[in-house]
Amino acid sequence: MSRRGSSITFQASHFNRHKLGRTLDQCFEFGCESLFSLVSGQACEIEQVDKTFESLDTTSHSLTGEYAFDDEDSDENVIKITHGHSKAHRPDLKQVVQEIIVSQDGGIPLACKNWDGNSADTAIFKARSEALVDEFKKSQAPKYLVADCKLYHKSNAEFLTKIQFLTLVPSTISLEKSSIRTAMAANQWVNIDDNYQYVVEEVEHMGIKQRWMIIYSKVANSRAQKSIVRQVERAHTGIKKDLFHLQAQRFACQTDAQRALDKLAKKMKHHQIATQQFIKHKVYEGKGRPKKDAPVKNIEWQITAEIEENESAIKQIVEQKSCFVLATNIDKKSLSHEGLLKHYKAQSEVEKGFRFLKDPLFFVSSLFIKKPSRIDALLMVMTLSLLVYSIAQRRMRANMKKEKATIANQINKEIPNPTLRWVFQCFEGINLLQQGDKISLDGFDEFREKIIRLIGGHALHLYKIQKVA
């Protein structure tokens, strides 16, 4: 193949692992995060993607191999492939953590960055929040950051005050627990649908004035009711075992026995002490059976107790698991109460992106590169493939909505929002036939032509389909 206007000839053999490796090196030298942002920004501008709500999340990619890292000789910008909290449930493997921001309009990736394998989500979210402060200020249109509970952290409060956010409040915060208890006691819920109910309160927490939406889910309540039964059974077995060993002990005084029982009671979440009894044992001088007038050496105490289920504690646990709290500093006029839940649930868009990157169908989980810098660049290229995929899927669904079109899914049911993955599978079995100068497609039928028309753009030219005026 000759390059137009040049004597350079490209051959298939030029496309090899050495060329790919050097290309990855060039991507890293330019800056993977900057390069991706440039490409994504231009693509979103062309496709007119709504970037009002941006969802942030992280995932981990497990890697095989040693990946030794030299702290003295290595570039500080190179990611460390090391052990950390594995979201892929492979703690035996080293990993790298990937951060992605996607638009809730179509799940288009807007930014990505790779971190050391042992990086904490709280630190990643703090760094991203700081970086978004200036970006949100420069934007003429309003922008809101949506993330999970790791965003809501006291170390990040400084930057959360400068951006508009929507996040889940961690269940470890005492105010979250008390807010749920108050809402359950008041029982003044507002219905959203058959599953969700909510109440709203204005709070000031971590120095931020915000709106808290306490949401009760009937589905979560049903799930909590089932799980609590198993938890109570497991806890009962463990406590009975601990109580058996406690009752076999002898104590120097009744106070020590009571203190040991109280220590055990503090560990109980689902049970409480129903009855308790202290038994006094006399210890005599010498061995064997004591004589009638044998002097008492000392007194030892034994304790016996029975446990029962703590109904109020169990009820409170179920209530806590049936509710969750969303926090935002977005004005009510800009985002309604119901809109809070809608856009938080749209956080699933970033999860779909992670599933794409880790799907064995796309072979992106097979990483066999030794240099961490090239792995950093390759993960960026993988996310570029997600960018292309999500834009194509968004365009296809938009055209289908405009034309009120549907296509058959895997069970031959007509749907208006197919995934592009299913579309890919529909195009299996198409062959390109060449007879002399004539080129034709084998297996290309009306159904597949319909899909190409819905995708539009350059796809029409590739399949030599005339565009309808």
mmCIF file of C-alpha atoms in Angstrom, residues 50-410:
data_model
loop_
_atom_site.group_PDB
_atom_site.id
_atom_site.type_symbol
_atom_site.label_atom_id
_atom_site.label_comp_id
_atom_site.label_asym_id
_atom_site.label_seq_id
_atom_site.Cartn_x
_atom_site.Cartn_y
_atom_site.Cartn_z
ATOM 1 C CA ASP A 50 -25.326 16.392 27.463
ATOM 2 C CA LYS A 51 -22.603 16.585 30.136
ATOM 3 C CA THR A 52 -24.729 18.123 32.882
ATOM 4 C CA PHE A 53 -24.606 15.027 35.096
ATOM 5 C CA GLU A 54 -21.237 13.280 35.312
ATOM 6 C CA SER A 55 -20.928 9.927 37.101
ATOM 7 C CA LEU A 56 -17.631 9.031 38.774
ATOM 8 C CA ASP A 57 -16.473 5.586 39.876
ATOM 9 C CA THR A 58 -13.454 3.280 40.020
ATOM 10 C CA THR A 59 -12.683 -0.335 39.282
ATOM 11 C CA SER A 60 -9.657 -2.603 39.508
ATOM 12 C CA HIS A 61 -7.981 -4.627 36.754
ATOM 13 C CA SER A 62 -6.166 -7.752 37.948
ATOM 14 C CA LEU A 63 -2.881 -8.582 36.244
ATOM 15 C CA THR A 64 -0.752 -11.704 36.253
ATOM 16 C CA GLY A 65 3.023 -11.506 36.597
ATOM 17 C CA GLU A 66 5.496 -10.092 39.088
ATOM 18 C CA TYR A 67 5.706 -6.456 37.891
ATOM 19 C CA ALA A 68 8.644 -5.525 40.083
ATOM 20 C CA PHE A 69 8.777 -1.804 40.800
ATOM 21 C CA ASP A 70 11.999 0.068 41.547
ATOM 22 C CA ASP A 71 11.223 3.142 43.656
ATOM 23 C CA GLU A 72 14.598 4.757 42.954
ATOM 24 C CA ASP A 73 14.872 4.462 39.180
ATOM 25 C CA SER A 74 11.251 4.703 38.081
ATOM 26 C CA ASP A 75 9.306 7.728 36.874
ATOM 27 C CA GLU A 76 6.987 9.067 39.558
ATOM 28 C CA ASN A 77 4.204 9.299 36.948
ATOM 29 C CA VAL A 78 4.308 5.557 36.235
ATOM 30 C CA ILE A 79 1.573 3.610 37.996
ATOM 31 C CA LYS A 80 2.565 0.962 40.539
ATOM 32 C CA ILE A 81 1.124 -2.456 39.841
ATOM 33 C CA THR A 82 0.725 -3.919 43.298
ATOM 34 C CA HIS A 83 -1.664 -5.661 45.647
ATOM 35 C CA GLY A 84 -4.667 -3.750 46.956
ATOM 36 C CA HIS A 85 -8.388 -4.053 47.651
ATOM 37 C CA SER A 86 -9.557 -6.162 44.710
ATOM 38 C CA LYS A 87 -12.996 -5.276 43.354
ATOM 39 C CA ALA A 88 -12.548 -8.204 40.981
ATOM 40 C CA HIS A 89 -12.312 -10.536 44.023
ATOM 41 C CA ARG A 90 -8.770 -11.611 43.129
ATOM 42 C CA PRO A 91 -6.676 -10.545 46.141
ATOM 43 C CA ASP A 92 -3.983 -13.024 45.052
ATOM 44 C CA LEU A 93 -3.197 -10.947 41.944
ATOM 45 C CA LYS A 94 -1.575 -7.552 41.600
ATOM 46 C CA GLN A 95 -3.732 -4.871 40.077
ATOM 47 C CA VAL A 96 -4.150 -1.352 38.783
ATOM 48 C CA VAL A 97 -7.080 0.914 39.712
ATOM 49 C CA GLN A 98 -8.932 2.762 36.961
ATOM 50 C CA GLU A 99 -11.037 5.875 37.455
ATOM 51 C CA ILE A 100 -13.672 6.837 34.883
ATOM 52 C CA ILE A 101 -16.150 9.702 34.562
ATOM 53 C CA VAL A 102 -19.083 9.165 32.189
ATOM 54 C CA SER A 103 -21.976 11.331 31.102
ATOM 55 C CA GLN A 104 -25.381 10.071 32.118
ATOM 56 C CA ASP A 105 -26.467 10.874 28.568
ATOM 57 C CA GLY A 106 -25.552 7.588 26.903
ATOM 58 C CA GLY A 107 -22.768 6.588 29.304
ATOM 59 C CA ILE A 108 -20.105 8.363 27.205
ATOM 60 C CA PRO A 109 -16.703 8.297 28.988
ATOM 61 C CA LEU A 110 -15.505 11.858 29.539
ATOM 62 C CA ALA A 111 -12.283 11.254 31.451
ATOM 63 C CA CYS A 112 -10.186 8.343 32.638
ATOM 64 C CA LYS A 113 -7.116 7.976 34.792
ATOM 65 C CA ASN A 114 -5.170 4.989 36.088
ATOM 66 C CA TRP A 115 -3.860 4.762 39.644
ATOM 67 C CA ASP A 116 -1.592 2.558 41.709
ATOM 68 C CA GLY A 117 -3.068 -0.822 42.607
ATOM 69 C CA ASN A 118 -3.344 0.086 46.300
ATOM 70 C CA SER A 119 -4.962 3.508 45.807
ATOM 71 C CA ALA A 120 -8.006 4.208 47.992
ATOM 72 C CA ASP A 121 -11.260 5.457 46.479
ATOM 73 C CA THR A 122 -11.432 8.316 48.977
ATOM 74 C CA ALA A 123 -8.053 9.659 47.812
ATOM 75 C CA ILE A 124 -8.994 9.242 44.126
ATOM 76 C CA PHE A 125 -12.333 11.002 44.575
ATOM 77 C CA LYS A 126 -10.677 13.822 46.506
ATOM 78 C CA ALA A 127 -8.148 14.409 43.720
ATOM 79 C CA ARG A 128 -10.898 14.342 41.088
ATOM 80 C CA SER A 129 -13.111 16.747 43.065
ATOM 81 C CA GLU A 130 -10.209 19.179 43.323
ATOM 82 C CA ALA A 131 -9.581 18.933 39.577
ATOM 83 C CA LEU A 132 -13.262 19.518 38.768
ATOM 84 C CA VAL A 133 -13.525 22.766 40.741
ATOM 85 C CA ASP A 134 -11.994 24.921 37.994
ATOM 86 C CA GLU A 135 -13.657 22.917 35.205
ATOM 87 C CA PHE A 136 -17.120 23.409 36.675
ATOM 88 C CA LYS A 137 -16.465 27.124 37.196
ATOM 89 C CA LYS A 138 -15.458 27.601 33.555
ATOM 90 C CA SER A 139 -18.504 25.763 32.233
ATOM 91 C CA GLN A 140 -21.336 28.007 31.090
ATOM 92 C CA ALA A 141 -23.906 25.245 31.602
ATOM 93 C CA PRO A 142 -24.459 23.798 35.084
ATOM 94 C CA LYS A 143 -22.534 20.631 35.916
ATOM 95 C CA TYR A 144 -23.171 18.121 38.677
ATOM 96 C CA LEU A 145 -20.949 15.326 39.973
ATOM 97 C CA VAL A 146 -22.599 12.023 40.903
ATOM 98 C CA ALA A 147 -20.678 9.355 42.837
ATOM 99 C CA ASP A 148 -21.014 6.698 45.522
ATOM 100 C CA CYS A 149 -20.443 7.150 49.249
ATOM 101 C CA LYS A 150 -16.616 7.326 48.976
ATOM 102 C CA LEU A 151 -17.045 10.869 47.638
ATOM 103 C CA TYR A 152 -18.755 11.936 50.880
ATOM 104 C CA HIS A 153 -15.733 12.112 53.182
ATOM 105 C CA LYS A 154 -14.561 14.756 55.632
ATOM 106 C CA SER A 155 -11.174 14.984 53.895
ATOM 107 C CA ASN A 156 -13.017 15.966 50.697
ATOM 108 C CA ALA A 157 -15.343 18.530 52.291
ATOM 109 C CA GLU A 158 -13.078 21.408 51.222
ATOM 110 C CA PHE A 159 -13.737 20.689 47.541
ATOM 111 C CA LEU A 160 -17.337 19.519 47.868
ATOM 112 C CA THR A 161 -18.240 23.031 49.013
ATOM 113 C CA LYS A 162 -16.982 24.377 45.650
ATOM 114 C CA ILE A 163 -18.839 21.997 43.329
ATOM 115 C CA GLN A 164 -22.404 20.744 43.070
ATOM 116 C CA PHE A 165 -22.629 17.063 43.927
ATOM 117 C CA LEU A 166 -25.037 14.189 44.445
ATOM 118 C CA THR A 167 -23.874 11.213 46.456
ATOM 119 C CA LEU A 168 -24.833 8.454 48.852
ATOM 120 C CA VAL A 169 -24.226 9.154 52.544
ATOM 121 C CA PRO A 170 -22.089 6.407 54.158
ATOM 122 C CA SER A 171 -23.966 4.243 56.656
ATOM 123 C CA THR A 172 -21.043 4.670 59.074
ATOM 124 C CA ILE A 173 -22.049 8.275 59.791
ATOM 125 C CA SER A 174 -24.090 8.556 62.992
ATOM 126 C CA LEU A 175 -26.250 11.379 61.608
ATOM 127 C CA GLU A 176 -27.297 9.094 58.756
ATOM 128 C CA LYS A 177 -28.495 6.466 61.234
ATOM 129 C CA SER A 178 -30.374 8.991 63.366
ATOM 130 C CA SER A 179 -32.008 10.532 60.271
ATOM 131 C CA ILE A 180 -33.344 7.130 59.234
ATOM 132 C CA ARG A 181 -34.634 6.418 62.756
ATOM 133 C CA THR A 182 -36.398 9.777 62.848
ATOM 134 C CA ALA A 183 -37.962 9.239 59.418
ATOM 135 C CA MET A 184 -39.174 5.754 60.342
ATOM 136 C CA ALA A 185 -40.668 7.004 63.613
ATOM 137 C CA ALA A 186 -42.440 9.974 61.974
ATOM 138 C CA ASN A 187 -43.791 7.768 59.145
ATOM 139 C CA GLN A 188 -44.544 10.753 56.898
ATOM 140 C CA TRP A 189 -43.344 9.296 53.637
ATOM 141 C CA VAL A 190 -43.991 10.716 50.173
ATOM 142 C CA ASN A 191 -44.552 8.043 47.520
ATOM 143 C CA ILE A 192 -42.489 8.019 44.317
ATOM 144 C CA ASP A 193 -43.746 4.701 42.985
ATOM 145 C CA ASP A 194 -44.698 1.257 44.263
ATOM 146 C CA ASN A 195 -41.192 0.706 45.615
ATOM 147 C CA TYR A 196 -39.753 4.026 46.791
ATOM 148 C CA GLN A 197 -40.886 6.493 49.453
ATOM 149 C CA TYR A 198 -38.957 9.464 50.767
ATOM 150 C CA VAL A 199 -38.713 12.353 53.188
ATOM 151 C CA VAL A 200 -36.393 15.346 52.849
ATOM 152 C CA GLU A 201 -34.596 17.378 55.475
ATOM 153 C CA GLU A 202 -32.174 20.267 55.333
ATOM 154 C CA VAL A 203 -28.953 19.614 57.237
ATOM 155 C CA GLU A 204 -25.519 21.139 57.702
ATOM 156 C CA HIS A 205 -22.835 18.485 57.864
ATOM 157 C CA MET A 206 -19.054 18.742 57.403
ATOM 158 C CA GLY A 207 -19.605 22.494 57.113
ATOM 159 C CA ILE A 208 -21.795 22.081 54.015
ATOM 160 C CA LYS A 209 -25.443 23.124 53.835
ATOM 161 C CA GLN A 210 -27.169 20.326 51.959
ATOM 162 C CA ARG A 211 -30.364 18.501 51.251
ATOM 163 C CA TRP A 212 -30.710 14.963 52.566
ATOM 164 C CA MET A 213 -33.254 12.646 50.989
ATOM 165 C CA ILE A 214 -34.063 9.622 53.164
ATOM 166 C CA ILE A 215 -35.411 6.941 50.842
ATOM 167 C CA TYR A 216 -37.288 3.820 51.922
ATOM 168 C CA SER A 217 -37.360 0.876 49.524
ATOM 169 C CA LYS A 218 -39.917 -1.924 49.871
ATOM 170 C CA VAL A 219 -37.672 -4.217 47.849
ATOM 171 C CA ALA A 220 -34.743 -3.490 50.159
ATOM 172 C CA ASN A 221 -36.991 -4.108 53.166
ATOM 173 C CA SER A 222 -38.017 -7.504 51.817
ATOM 174 C CA ARG A 223 -34.381 -8.340 51.149
ATOM 175 C CA ALA A 224 -33.391 -7.227 54.654
ATOM 176 C CA GLN A 225 -36.137 -9.322 56.237
ATOM 177 C CA LYS A 226 -34.763 -12.438 54.567
ATOM 178 C CA SER A 227 -31.117 -11.737 55.289
ATOM 179 C CA ILE A 228 -31.700 -10.862 58.954
ATOM 180 C CA VAL A 229 -33.067 -14.351 59.630
ATOM 181 C CA ARG A 230 -29.795 -15.922 58.502
ATOM 182 C CA GLN A 231 -27.763 -13.366 60.439
ATOM 183 C CA VAL A 232 -29.691 -14.027 63.651
ATOM 184 C CA GLU A 233 -29.205 -17.782 63.292
ATOM 185 C CA ARG A 234 -25.464 -17.450 62.739
ATOM 186 C CA ALA A 235 -25.133 -15.001 65.624
ATOM 187 C CA HIS A 236 -27.124 -17.299 67.934
ATOM 188 C CA THR A 237 -24.781 -20.218 67.211
ATOM 189 C CA GLY A 238 -21.695 -18.109 67.903
ATOM 190 C CA ILE A 239 -23.043 -16.594 71.125
ATOM 191 C CA LYS A 240 -24.110 -19.989 72.513
ATOM 192 C CA LYS A 241 -20.586 -21.240 71.945
ATOM 193 C CA ASP A 242 -19.046 -18.218 73.694
ATOM 194 C CA LEU A 243 -21.564 -18.534 76.518
ATOM 195 C CA PHE A 244 -20.713 -22.209 76.996
ATOM 196 C CA HIS A 245 -17.034 -21.354 77.532
ATOM 197 C CA LEU A 246 -17.936 -18.446 79.819
ATOM 198 C CA GLN A 247 -20.117 -20.632 82.022
ATOM 199 C CA ALA A 248 -17.234 -23.094 82.435
ATOM 200 C CA GLN A 249 -15.035 -20.409 84.007
ATOM 201 C CA ARG A 250 -14.679 -19.566 87.702
ATOM 202 C CA PHE A 251 -14.144 -16.001 88.861
ATOM 203 C CA ALA A 252 -12.576 -14.593 92.009
ATOM 204 C CA CYS A 253 -15.574 -12.369 92.719
ATOM 205 C CA GLN A 254 -19.083 -11.729 91.489
ATOM 206 C CA THR A 255 -17.994 -8.410 89.982
ATOM 207 C CA ASP A 256 -15.481 -10.132 87.711
ATOM 208 C CA ALA A 257 -18.123 -12.590 86.563
ATOM 209 C CA GLN A 258 -20.557 -9.768 85.816
ATOM 210 C CA ARG A 259 -17.869 -7.861 83.947
ATOM 211 C CA ALA A 260 -17.120 -10.902 81.732
ATOM 212 C CA LEU A 261 -20.823 -11.325 80.943
ATOM 213 C CA ASP A 262 -21.205 -7.631 80.141
ATOM 214 C CA LYS A 263 -18.235 -7.853 77.769
ATOM 215 C CA LEU A 264 -19.938 -10.675 75.912
ATOM 216 C CA ALA A 265 -23.258 -8.801 75.868
ATOM 217 C CA LYS A 266 -21.641 -5.783 74.198
ATOM 218 C CA LYS A 267 -20.755 -7.959 71.205
ATOM 219 C CA MET A 268 -24.379 -8.976 70.680
ATOM 220 C CA LYS A 269 -26.151 -7.146 67.850
ATOM 221 C CA HIS A 270 -29.232 -9.319 67.516
ATOM 222 C CA HIS A 271 -29.577 -10.808 71.032
ATOM 223 C CA GLN A 272 -29.671 -9.798 74.660
ATOM 224 C CA ILE A 273 -29.299 -11.446 78.053
ATOM 225 C CA ALA A 274 -32.665 -12.877 79.138
ATOM 226 C CA THR A 275 -31.715 -14.362 82.535
ATOM 227 C CA GLN A 276 -28.526 -14.624 84.544
ATOM 228 C CA GLN A 277 -27.582 -16.371 87.737
ATOM 229 C CA PHE A 278 -24.450 -16.355 89.879
ATOM 230 C CA ILE A 279 -23.389 -19.580 91.595
ATOM 231 C CA LYS A 280 -21.044 -19.448 94.578
ATOM 232 C CA HIS A 281 -18.467 -22.226 94.941
ATOM 233 C CA LYS A 282 -16.455 -22.750 98.118
ATOM 234 C CA VAL A 283 -12.842 -23.835 97.730
ATOM 235 C CA TYR A 284 -11.374 -25.785 100.674
ATOM 236 C CA GLU A 285 -7.838 -26.464 101.814
ATOM 237 C CA GLY A 286 -6.258 -29.687 100.603
ATOM 238 C CA LYS A 287 -7.275 -32.189 97.967
ATOM 239 C CA GLY A 288 -10.231 -34.503 97.643
ATOM 240 C CA ARG A 289 -13.541 -34.342 99.466
ATOM 241 C CA PRO A 290 -13.389 -31.727 102.241
ATOM 242 C CA LYS A 291 -14.125 -32.682 105.817
ATOM 243 C CA LYS A 292 -17.189 -31.337 107.579
ATOM 244 C CA ASP A 293 -15.244 -28.732 109.532
ATOM 245 C CA ALA A 294 -12.640 -28.018 106.816
ATOM 246 C CA PRO A 295 -11.758 -24.325 106.562
ATOM 247 C CA VAL A 296 -12.798 -22.434 103.435
ATOM 248 C CA LYS A 297 -9.797 -21.252 101.435
ATOM 249 C CA ASN A 298 -11.681 -18.821 99.143
ATOM 250 C CA ILE A 299 -14.920 -18.277 97.206
ATOM 251 C CA GLU A 300 -15.193 -18.677 93.430
ATOM 252 C CA TRP A 301 -18.101 -17.522 91.276
ATOM 253 C CA GLN A 302 -19.690 -19.140 88.291
ATOM 254 C CA ILE A 303 -22.255 -17.526 86.032
ATOM 255 C CA THR A 304 -25.087 -19.061 84.017
ATOM 256 C CA ALA A 305 -27.179 -17.132 81.532
ATOM 257 C CA GLU A 306 -29.778 -17.483 78.806
ATOM 258 C CA ILE A 307 -30.129 -15.290 75.728
ATOM 259 C CA GLU A 308 -33.079 -14.148 73.636
ATOM 260 C CA GLU A 309 -33.560 -12.232 70.426
ATOM 261 C CA ASN A 310 -33.476 -8.459 70.798
ATOM 262 C CA GLU A 311 -36.587 -7.575 68.801
ATOM 263 C CA SER A 312 -36.055 -3.814 68.935
ATOM 264 C CA ALA A 313 -32.440 -4.113 67.764
ATOM 265 C CA ILE A 314 -33.432 -6.467 64.935
ATOM 266 C CA LYS A 315 -36.202 -4.100 63.876
ATOM 267 C CA GLN A 316 -33.778 -1.188 63.847
ATOM 268 C CA ILE A 317 -31.267 -3.127 61.725
ATOM 269 C CA VAL A 318 -33.976 -4.006 59.209
ATOM 270 C CA GLU A 319 -35.065 -0.364 59.079
ATOM 271 C CA GLN A 320 -31.490 0.796 58.467
ATOM 272 C CA LYS A 321 -31.057 -1.714 55.650
ATOM 273 C CA SER A 322 -34.420 -0.710 54.137
ATOM 274 C CA CYS A 323 -33.351 2.916 53.763
ATOM 275 C CA PHE A 324 -30.534 4.908 52.240
ATOM 276 C CA VAL A 325 -29.741 8.604 52.285
ATOM 277 C CA LEU A 326 -28.800 10.777 49.312
ATOM 278 C CA ALA A 327 -27.016 14.066 49.927
ATOM 279 C CA THR A 328 -26.763 17.038 47.582
ATOM 280 C CA ASN A 329 -26.065 20.744 47.618
ATOM 281 C CA ILE A 330 -27.935 21.240 44.344
ATOM 282 C CA ASP A 331 -30.790 23.704 44.643
ATOM 283 C CA LYS A 332 -34.304 22.266 44.627
ATOM 284 C CA LYS A 333 -35.240 24.509 41.697
ATOM 285 C CA SER A 334 -32.443 22.969 39.613
ATOM 286 C CA LEU A 335 -33.102 19.381 40.667
ATOM 287 C CA SER A 336 -36.333 18.092 42.213
ATOM 288 C CA HIS A 337 -36.522 15.518 44.994
ATOM 289 C CA GLU A 338 -37.561 12.791 42.545
ATOM 290 C CA GLY A 339 -34.749 13.887 40.230
ATOM 291 C CA LEU A 340 -32.216 13.105 42.949
ATOM 292 C CA LEU A 341 -33.161 9.431 42.957
ATOM 293 C CA LYS A 342 -33.393 9.286 39.162
ATOM 294 C CA HIS A 343 -29.909 10.660 38.599
ATOM 295 C CA TYR A 344 -28.321 8.649 41.394
ATOM 296 C CA LYS A 345 -29.736 5.451 39.893
ATOM 297 C CA ALA A 346 -28.223 6.566 36.573
ATOM 298 C CA GLN A 347 -24.871 5.926 38.260
ATOM 299 C CA SER A 348 -25.287 2.487 36.698
ATOM 300 C CA GLU A 349 -24.033 3.985 33.411
ATOM 301 C CA VAL A 350 -20.461 3.913 34.673
ATOM 302 C CA GLU A 351 -20.935 0.346 35.902
ATOM 303 C CA LYS A 352 -21.994 -0.649 32.380
ATOM 304 C CA GLY A 353 -18.744 0.819 31.107
ATOM 305 C CA PHE A 354 -16.739 -1.282 33.533
ATOM 306 C CA ARG A 355 -18.613 -4.409 32.457
ATOM 307 C CA PHE A 356 -17.701 -3.587 28.857
ATOM 308 C CA LEU A 357 -14.010 -3.242 29.700
ATOM 309 C CA LYS A 358 -13.959 -6.506 31.631
ATOM 310 C CA ASP A 359 -16.147 -8.541 29.305
ATOM 311 C CA PRO A 360 -14.247 -11.609 27.978
ATOM 312 C CA LEU A 361 -16.124 -11.162 24.681
ATOM 313 C CA PHE A 362 -13.901 -8.173 23.911
ATOM 314 C CA PHE A 363 -10.686 -9.824 25.181
ATOM 315 C CA VAL A 364 -9.702 -6.678 27.048
ATOM 316 C CA SER A 365 -8.975 -8.610 30.250
ATOM 317 C CA SER A 366 -5.998 -10.352 28.609
ATOM 318 C CA LEU A 367 -3.105 -8.041 29.470
ATOM 319 C CA PHE A 368 0.395 -9.448 28.872
ATOM 320 C CA ILE A 369 2.461 -6.252 28.860
ATOM 321 C CA LYS A 370 5.436 -5.988 31.196
ATOM 322 C CA LYS A 371 5.989 -2.219 31.319
ATOM 323 C CA PRO A 372 3.562 -0.426 33.674
ATOM 324 C CA SER A 373 3.678 2.674 31.462
ATOM 325 C CA ARG A 374 2.407 0.654 28.498
ATOM 326 C CA ILE A 375 -0.335 -0.896 30.623
ATOM 327 C CA ASP A 376 -1.369 2.639 31.573
ATOM 328 C CA ALA A 377 -1.565 3.562 27.864
ATOM 329 C CA LEU A 378 -3.337 0.337 26.899
ATOM 330 C CA LEU A 379 -6.056 0.895 29.506
ATOM 331 C CA MET A 380 -6.570 4.340 27.988
ATOM 332 C CA VAL A 381 -6.890 2.779 24.506
ATOM 333 C CA MET A 382 -9.380 0.264 25.902
ATOM 334 C CA THR A 383 -11.423 3.145 27.275
ATOM 335 C CA LEU A 384 -11.282 4.787 23.835
ATOM 336 C CA SER A 385 -12.955 1.655 22.487
ATOM 337 C CA LEU A 386 -15.646 2.155 25.132
ATOM 338 C CA LEU A 387 -16.005 5.745 23.881
ATOM 339 C CA VAL A 388 -16.608 4.567 20.308
ATOM 340 C CA TYR A 389 -18.967 1.821 21.465
ATOM 341 C CA SER A 390 -21.082 4.085 23.697
ATOM 342 C CA ILE A 391 -21.350 6.844 21.072
ATOM 343 C CA ALA A 392 -22.441 4.353 18.404
ATOM 344 C CA GLN A 393 -25.007 2.855 20.772
ATOM 345 C CA ARG A 394 -26.306 6.296 21.780
ATOM 346 C CA ARG A 395 -26.615 7.373 18.146
ATOM 347 C CA MET A 396 -28.438 4.185 17.181
ATOM 348 C CA ARG A 397 -30.901 4.453 20.069
ATOM 349 C CA ALA A 398 -31.522 8.146 19.339
ATOM 350 C CA ASN A 399 -32.344 7.358 15.693
ATOM 351 C CA MET A 400 -34.598 4.500 16.777
ATOM 352 C CA LYS A 401 -36.455 6.816 19.141
ATOM 353 C CA LYS A 402 -36.790 9.451 16.438
ATOM 354 C CA GLU A 403 -38.182 6.968 13.916
ATOM 355 C CA LYS A 404 -40.085 4.980 16.563
ATOM 356 C CA ALA A 405 -38.285 1.879 15.329
ATOM 357 C CA THR A 406 -37.609 -1.413 17.093
ATOM 358 C CA ILE A 407 -35.519 -4.498 16.414
ATOM 359 C CA ALA A 408 -35.869 -8.061 17.657
ATOM 360 C CA ASN A 409 -33.787 -9.090 20.657
ATOM 361 C CA GLN A 410 -32.419 -12.510 21.641
#
